[in-house]
One Martini backbone bead per residue (centre of mass of N, CA, C, O) as a GRO file, in nm:
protein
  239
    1UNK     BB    1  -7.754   4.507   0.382
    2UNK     BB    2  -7.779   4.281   0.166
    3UNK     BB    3  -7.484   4.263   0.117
    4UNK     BB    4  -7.425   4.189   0.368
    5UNK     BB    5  -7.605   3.914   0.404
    6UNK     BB    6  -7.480   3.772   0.125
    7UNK     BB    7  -7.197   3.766   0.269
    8UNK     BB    8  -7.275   3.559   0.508
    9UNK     BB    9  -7.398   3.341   0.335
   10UNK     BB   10  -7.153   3.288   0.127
   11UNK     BB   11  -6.954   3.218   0.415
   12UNK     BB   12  -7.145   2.973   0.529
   13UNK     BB   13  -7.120   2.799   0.276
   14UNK     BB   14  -6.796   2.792   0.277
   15UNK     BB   15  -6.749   2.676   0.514
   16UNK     BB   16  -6.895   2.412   0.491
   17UNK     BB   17  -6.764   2.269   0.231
   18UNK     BB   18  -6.489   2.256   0.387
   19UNK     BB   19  -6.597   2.096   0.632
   20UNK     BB   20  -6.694   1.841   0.439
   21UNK     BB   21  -6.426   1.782   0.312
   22UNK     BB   22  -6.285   1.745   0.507
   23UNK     BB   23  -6.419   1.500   0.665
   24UNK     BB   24  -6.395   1.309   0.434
   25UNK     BB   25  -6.116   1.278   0.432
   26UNK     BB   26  -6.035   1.218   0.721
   27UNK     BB   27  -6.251   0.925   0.677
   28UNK     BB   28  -5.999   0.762   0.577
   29UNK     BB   29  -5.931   0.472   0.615
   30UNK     BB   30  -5.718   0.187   0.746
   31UNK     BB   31  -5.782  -0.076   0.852
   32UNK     BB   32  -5.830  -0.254   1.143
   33UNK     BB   33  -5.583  -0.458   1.269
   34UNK     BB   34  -5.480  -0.767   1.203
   35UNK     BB   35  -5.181  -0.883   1.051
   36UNK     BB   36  -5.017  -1.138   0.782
   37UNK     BB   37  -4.664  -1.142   0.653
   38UNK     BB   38  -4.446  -1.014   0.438
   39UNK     BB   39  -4.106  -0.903   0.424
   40UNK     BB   40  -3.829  -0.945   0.271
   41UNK     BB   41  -3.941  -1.263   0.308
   42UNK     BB   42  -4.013  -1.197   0.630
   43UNK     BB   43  -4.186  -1.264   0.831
   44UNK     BB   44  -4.506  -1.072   0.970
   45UNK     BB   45  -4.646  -0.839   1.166
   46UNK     BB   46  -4.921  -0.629   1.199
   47UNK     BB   47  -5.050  -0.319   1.324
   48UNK     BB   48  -5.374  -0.123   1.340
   49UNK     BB   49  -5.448   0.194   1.371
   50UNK     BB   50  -5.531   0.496   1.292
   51UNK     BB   51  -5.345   0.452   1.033
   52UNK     BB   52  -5.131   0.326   1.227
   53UNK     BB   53  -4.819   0.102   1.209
   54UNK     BB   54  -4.660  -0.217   1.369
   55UNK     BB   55  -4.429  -0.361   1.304
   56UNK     BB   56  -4.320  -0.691   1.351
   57UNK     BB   57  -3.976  -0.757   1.326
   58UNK     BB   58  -3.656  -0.762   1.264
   59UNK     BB   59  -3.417  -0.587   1.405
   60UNK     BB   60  -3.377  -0.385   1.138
   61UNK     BB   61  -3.755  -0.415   1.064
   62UNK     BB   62  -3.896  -0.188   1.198
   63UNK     BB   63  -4.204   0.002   1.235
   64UNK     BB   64  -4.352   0.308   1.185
   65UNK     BB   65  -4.652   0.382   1.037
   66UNK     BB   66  -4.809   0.673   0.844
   67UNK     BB   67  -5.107   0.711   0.649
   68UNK     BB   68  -5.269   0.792   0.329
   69UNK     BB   69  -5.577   0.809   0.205
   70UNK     BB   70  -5.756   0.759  -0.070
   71UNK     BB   71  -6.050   0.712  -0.232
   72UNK     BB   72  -6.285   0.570  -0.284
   73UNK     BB   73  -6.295   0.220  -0.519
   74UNK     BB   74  -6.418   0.029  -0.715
   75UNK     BB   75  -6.387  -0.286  -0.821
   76UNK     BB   76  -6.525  -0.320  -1.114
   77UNK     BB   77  -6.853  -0.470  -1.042
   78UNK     BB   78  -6.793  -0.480  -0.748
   79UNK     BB   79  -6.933  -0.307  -0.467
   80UNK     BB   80  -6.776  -0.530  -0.239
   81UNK     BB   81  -6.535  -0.408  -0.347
   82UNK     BB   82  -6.193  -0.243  -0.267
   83UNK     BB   83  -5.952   0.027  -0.343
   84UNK     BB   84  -5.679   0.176  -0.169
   85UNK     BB   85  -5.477   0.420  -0.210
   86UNK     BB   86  -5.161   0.441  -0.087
   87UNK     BB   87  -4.944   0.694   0.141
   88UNK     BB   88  -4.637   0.708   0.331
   89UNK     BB   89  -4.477   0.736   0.618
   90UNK     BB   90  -4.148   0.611   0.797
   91UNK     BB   91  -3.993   0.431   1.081
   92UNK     BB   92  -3.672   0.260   1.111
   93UNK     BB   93  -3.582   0.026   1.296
   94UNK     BB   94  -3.217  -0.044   1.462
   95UNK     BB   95  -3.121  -0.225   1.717
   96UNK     BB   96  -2.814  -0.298   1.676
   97UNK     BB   97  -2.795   0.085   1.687
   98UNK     BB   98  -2.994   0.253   1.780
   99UNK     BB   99  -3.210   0.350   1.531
  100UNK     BB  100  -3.347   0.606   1.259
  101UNK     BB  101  -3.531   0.570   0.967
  102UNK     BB  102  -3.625   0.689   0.687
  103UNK     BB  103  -3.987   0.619   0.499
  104UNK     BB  104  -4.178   0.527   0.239
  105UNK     BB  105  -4.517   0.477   0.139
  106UNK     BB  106  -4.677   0.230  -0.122
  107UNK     BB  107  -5.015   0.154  -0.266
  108UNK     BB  108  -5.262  -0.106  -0.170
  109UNK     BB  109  -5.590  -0.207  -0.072
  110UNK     BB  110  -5.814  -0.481  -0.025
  111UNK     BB  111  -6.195  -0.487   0.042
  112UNK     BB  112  -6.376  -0.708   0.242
  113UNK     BB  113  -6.605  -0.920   0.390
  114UNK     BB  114  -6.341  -1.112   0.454
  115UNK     BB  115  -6.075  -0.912   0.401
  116UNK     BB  116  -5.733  -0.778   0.369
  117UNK     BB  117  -5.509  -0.659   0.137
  118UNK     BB  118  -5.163  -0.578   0.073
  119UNK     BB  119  -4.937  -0.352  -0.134
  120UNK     BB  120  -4.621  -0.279  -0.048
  121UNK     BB  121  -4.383  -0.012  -0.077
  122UNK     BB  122  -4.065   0.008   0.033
  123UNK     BB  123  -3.826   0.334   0.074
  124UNK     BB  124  -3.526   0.444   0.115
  125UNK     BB  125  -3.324   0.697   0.093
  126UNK     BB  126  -3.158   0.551  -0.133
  127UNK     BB  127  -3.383   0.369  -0.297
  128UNK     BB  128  -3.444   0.115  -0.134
  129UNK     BB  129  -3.702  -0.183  -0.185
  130UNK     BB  130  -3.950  -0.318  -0.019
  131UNK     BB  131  -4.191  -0.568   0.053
  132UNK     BB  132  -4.534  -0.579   0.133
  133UNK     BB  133  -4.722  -0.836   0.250
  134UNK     BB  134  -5.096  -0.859   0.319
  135UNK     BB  135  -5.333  -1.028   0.584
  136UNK     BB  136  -5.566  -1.102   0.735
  137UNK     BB  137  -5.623  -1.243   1.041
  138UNK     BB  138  -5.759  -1.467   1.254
  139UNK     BB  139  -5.742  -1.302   1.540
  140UNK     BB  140  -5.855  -1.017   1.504
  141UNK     BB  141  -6.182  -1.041   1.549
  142UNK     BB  142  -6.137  -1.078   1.798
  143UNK     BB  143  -6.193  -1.023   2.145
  144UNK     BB  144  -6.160  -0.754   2.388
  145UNK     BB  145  -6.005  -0.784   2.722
  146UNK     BB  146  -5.903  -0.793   3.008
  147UNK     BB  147  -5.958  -1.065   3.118
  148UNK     BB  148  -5.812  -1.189   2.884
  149UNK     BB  149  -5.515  -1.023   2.972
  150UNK     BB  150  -5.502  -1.122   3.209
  151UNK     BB  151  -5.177  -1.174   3.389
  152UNK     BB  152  -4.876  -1.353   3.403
  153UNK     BB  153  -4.535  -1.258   3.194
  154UNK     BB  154  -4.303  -1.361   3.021
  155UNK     BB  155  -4.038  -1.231   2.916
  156UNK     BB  156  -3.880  -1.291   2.578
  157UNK     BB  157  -3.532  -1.272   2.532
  158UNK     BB  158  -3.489  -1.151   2.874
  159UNK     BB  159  -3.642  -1.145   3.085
  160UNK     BB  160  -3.913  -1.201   3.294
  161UNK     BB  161  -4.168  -0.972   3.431
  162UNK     BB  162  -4.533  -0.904   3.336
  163UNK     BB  163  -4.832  -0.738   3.479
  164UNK     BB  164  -5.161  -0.768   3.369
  165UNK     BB  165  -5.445  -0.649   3.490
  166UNK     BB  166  -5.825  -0.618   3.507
  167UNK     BB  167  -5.722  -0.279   3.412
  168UNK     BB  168  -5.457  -0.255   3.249
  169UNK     BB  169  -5.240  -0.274   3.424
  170UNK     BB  170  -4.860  -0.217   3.423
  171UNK     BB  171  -4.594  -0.425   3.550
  172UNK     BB  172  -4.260  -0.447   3.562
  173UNK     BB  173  -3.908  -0.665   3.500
  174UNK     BB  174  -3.620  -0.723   3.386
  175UNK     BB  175  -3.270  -0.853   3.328
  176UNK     BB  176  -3.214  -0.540   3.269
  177UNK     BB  177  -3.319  -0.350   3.471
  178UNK     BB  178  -3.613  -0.314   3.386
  179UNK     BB  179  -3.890  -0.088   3.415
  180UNK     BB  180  -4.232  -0.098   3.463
  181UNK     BB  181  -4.532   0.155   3.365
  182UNK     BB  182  -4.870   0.125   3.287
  183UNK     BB  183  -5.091   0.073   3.010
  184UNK     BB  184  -5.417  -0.046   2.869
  185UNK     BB  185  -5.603  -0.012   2.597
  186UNK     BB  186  -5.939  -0.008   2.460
  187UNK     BB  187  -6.104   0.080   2.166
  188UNK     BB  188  -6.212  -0.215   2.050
  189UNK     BB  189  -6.355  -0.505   2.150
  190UNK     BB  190  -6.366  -0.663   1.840
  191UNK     BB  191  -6.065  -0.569   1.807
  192UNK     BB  192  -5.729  -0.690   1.841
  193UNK     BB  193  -5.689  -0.463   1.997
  194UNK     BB  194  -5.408  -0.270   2.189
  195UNK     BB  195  -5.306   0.018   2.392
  196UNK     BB  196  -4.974   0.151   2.452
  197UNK     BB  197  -4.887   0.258   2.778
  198UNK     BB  198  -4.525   0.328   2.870
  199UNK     BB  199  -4.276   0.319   3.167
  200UNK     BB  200  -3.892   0.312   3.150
  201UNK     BB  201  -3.651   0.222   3.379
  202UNK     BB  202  -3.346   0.200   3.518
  203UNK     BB  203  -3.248   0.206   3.180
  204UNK     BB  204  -3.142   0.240   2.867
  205UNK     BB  205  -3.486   0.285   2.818
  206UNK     BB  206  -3.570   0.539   2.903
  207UNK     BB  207  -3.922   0.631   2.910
  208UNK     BB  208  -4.182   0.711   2.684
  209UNK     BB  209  -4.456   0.503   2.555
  210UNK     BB  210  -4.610   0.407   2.245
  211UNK     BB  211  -4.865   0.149   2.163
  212UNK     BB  212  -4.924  -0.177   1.999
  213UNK     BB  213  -5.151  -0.501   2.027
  214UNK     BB  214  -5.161  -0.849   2.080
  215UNK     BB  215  -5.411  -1.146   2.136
  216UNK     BB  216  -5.310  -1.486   2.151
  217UNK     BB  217  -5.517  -1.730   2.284
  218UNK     BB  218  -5.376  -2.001   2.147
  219UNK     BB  219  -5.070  -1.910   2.319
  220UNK     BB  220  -5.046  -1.714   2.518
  221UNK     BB  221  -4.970  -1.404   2.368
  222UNK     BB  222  -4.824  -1.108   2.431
  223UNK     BB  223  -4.801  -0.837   2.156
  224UNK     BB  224  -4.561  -0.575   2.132
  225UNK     BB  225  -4.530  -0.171   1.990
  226UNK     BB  226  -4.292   0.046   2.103
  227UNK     BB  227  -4.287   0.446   2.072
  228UNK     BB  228  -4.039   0.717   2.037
  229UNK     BB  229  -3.806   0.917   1.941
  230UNK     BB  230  -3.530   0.673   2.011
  231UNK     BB  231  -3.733   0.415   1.985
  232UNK     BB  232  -3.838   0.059   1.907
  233UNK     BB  233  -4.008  -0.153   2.059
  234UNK     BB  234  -4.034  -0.527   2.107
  235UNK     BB  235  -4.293  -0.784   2.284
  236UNK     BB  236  -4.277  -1.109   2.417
  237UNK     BB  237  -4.549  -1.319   2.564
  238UNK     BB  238  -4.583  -1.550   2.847
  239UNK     BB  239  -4.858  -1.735   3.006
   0.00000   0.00000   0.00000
């Protein structure tokens, strides 16, 4: 019977410590919200929610990227500096192609009260490699709300209306003949994220679609890209 006793004890000690292992684990992020950033030389903006980040970027740097973070770790002597190295795999979708490519990505991130930088290598299959240089928006820690993303939206390069109204709901259509139908999700009220669930139906594009978005609201305009197994979209609204 001890032997019993000490062996459910020792069992549930190991369960727990695996258990404290994971949550600790888990809960490293790479912060969420909006950057502003280069690519290979061009503007790019990043948007990060949950470890995923979507680049929006040029037709044939698009990416949706999902991360790994190493444990936090102090930089210096200031420990409200920190610095997280990351290594994540992702997806480059060239539009021009209708393809998508595998990357790895690799580097590290520094987080302060003010602002977070990344410094990231892209590498393709190839072994060609761009940089990824980020920094904080001043947009990032808008506020997010259905009232502020309320309104009717033009799809600008394609043409056609997007309506996204006062509880999230999406329909619209543009100028090839694709219908829109979803919604949008707020995460954090604080971080100007928003999660797009959207269904493209009646053409070349059908399907099911998740993506993140981010709304500037000093020029009207809501950003977001989306992404399923075979495309990845990416949309500017200008309202």
């Amino acid at each position: 019977m001890i032997k019993i006793i000490y062996g459910l004890i020792v069992s549930a000690l190991m369960a727990l410590l695996i258990s404290c292992g994971s949550d600790n684990i888990s809960s490293e992020r790479v912060p969420n919200g909006v950057f502003n950033g280069v690519l290979a030389g061009e503007d790019t903006v990043v948007l990060v929610w949950d470890n995923t980040a979507h680049v929006l970027a040029t037709d044939d740097s698009q990416m949706e990227i999902n991360f790994t973070v190493s444990r936090l770790s102090s930089t210096g002597n200031n420990s409200d500096v920190t610095t997280r190295h990351v290594t994540g795999h992702g997806r480059k979708y060239d539009s021009n192609n209708d393809t998508f490519s595998e990357v790895t990505i690799s580097g590290s991130f520094t987080h302060t009260d003010m602002n977070t930088t990344f410094e990231l290598t892209i590498t393709d299959a190839n072994n060609s490699e761009d940089k990824l240089f980020l920094l904080t928006s001043s947009t990032s820690n808008d506020s997010a709300s259905f009232a502020l993303l309320d309104g009717t939206y033009l799809i600008r390069d394609i043409g056609g209306l997007m309506v996204i109204d006062d509880t999230g709901i999406v329909s619209g259509s543009d100028n090839n003949d694709c219908e829109y139908e979803g919604d949008v999700e707020i995460p954090d009220p604080n971080i100007n994220i928003y999660q797009v669930f959207m269904t493209v139906r009646n053409c070349a594009l059908n399907g099911h679609y998740t993506g993140l978005g981010t709304l500037d609201q000093s020029i009207d305009t809501f950003m977001f890209s989306m992404i399923n197994t075979e495309r990845l979209l990416q949309y500017n609204l200008q309202r």
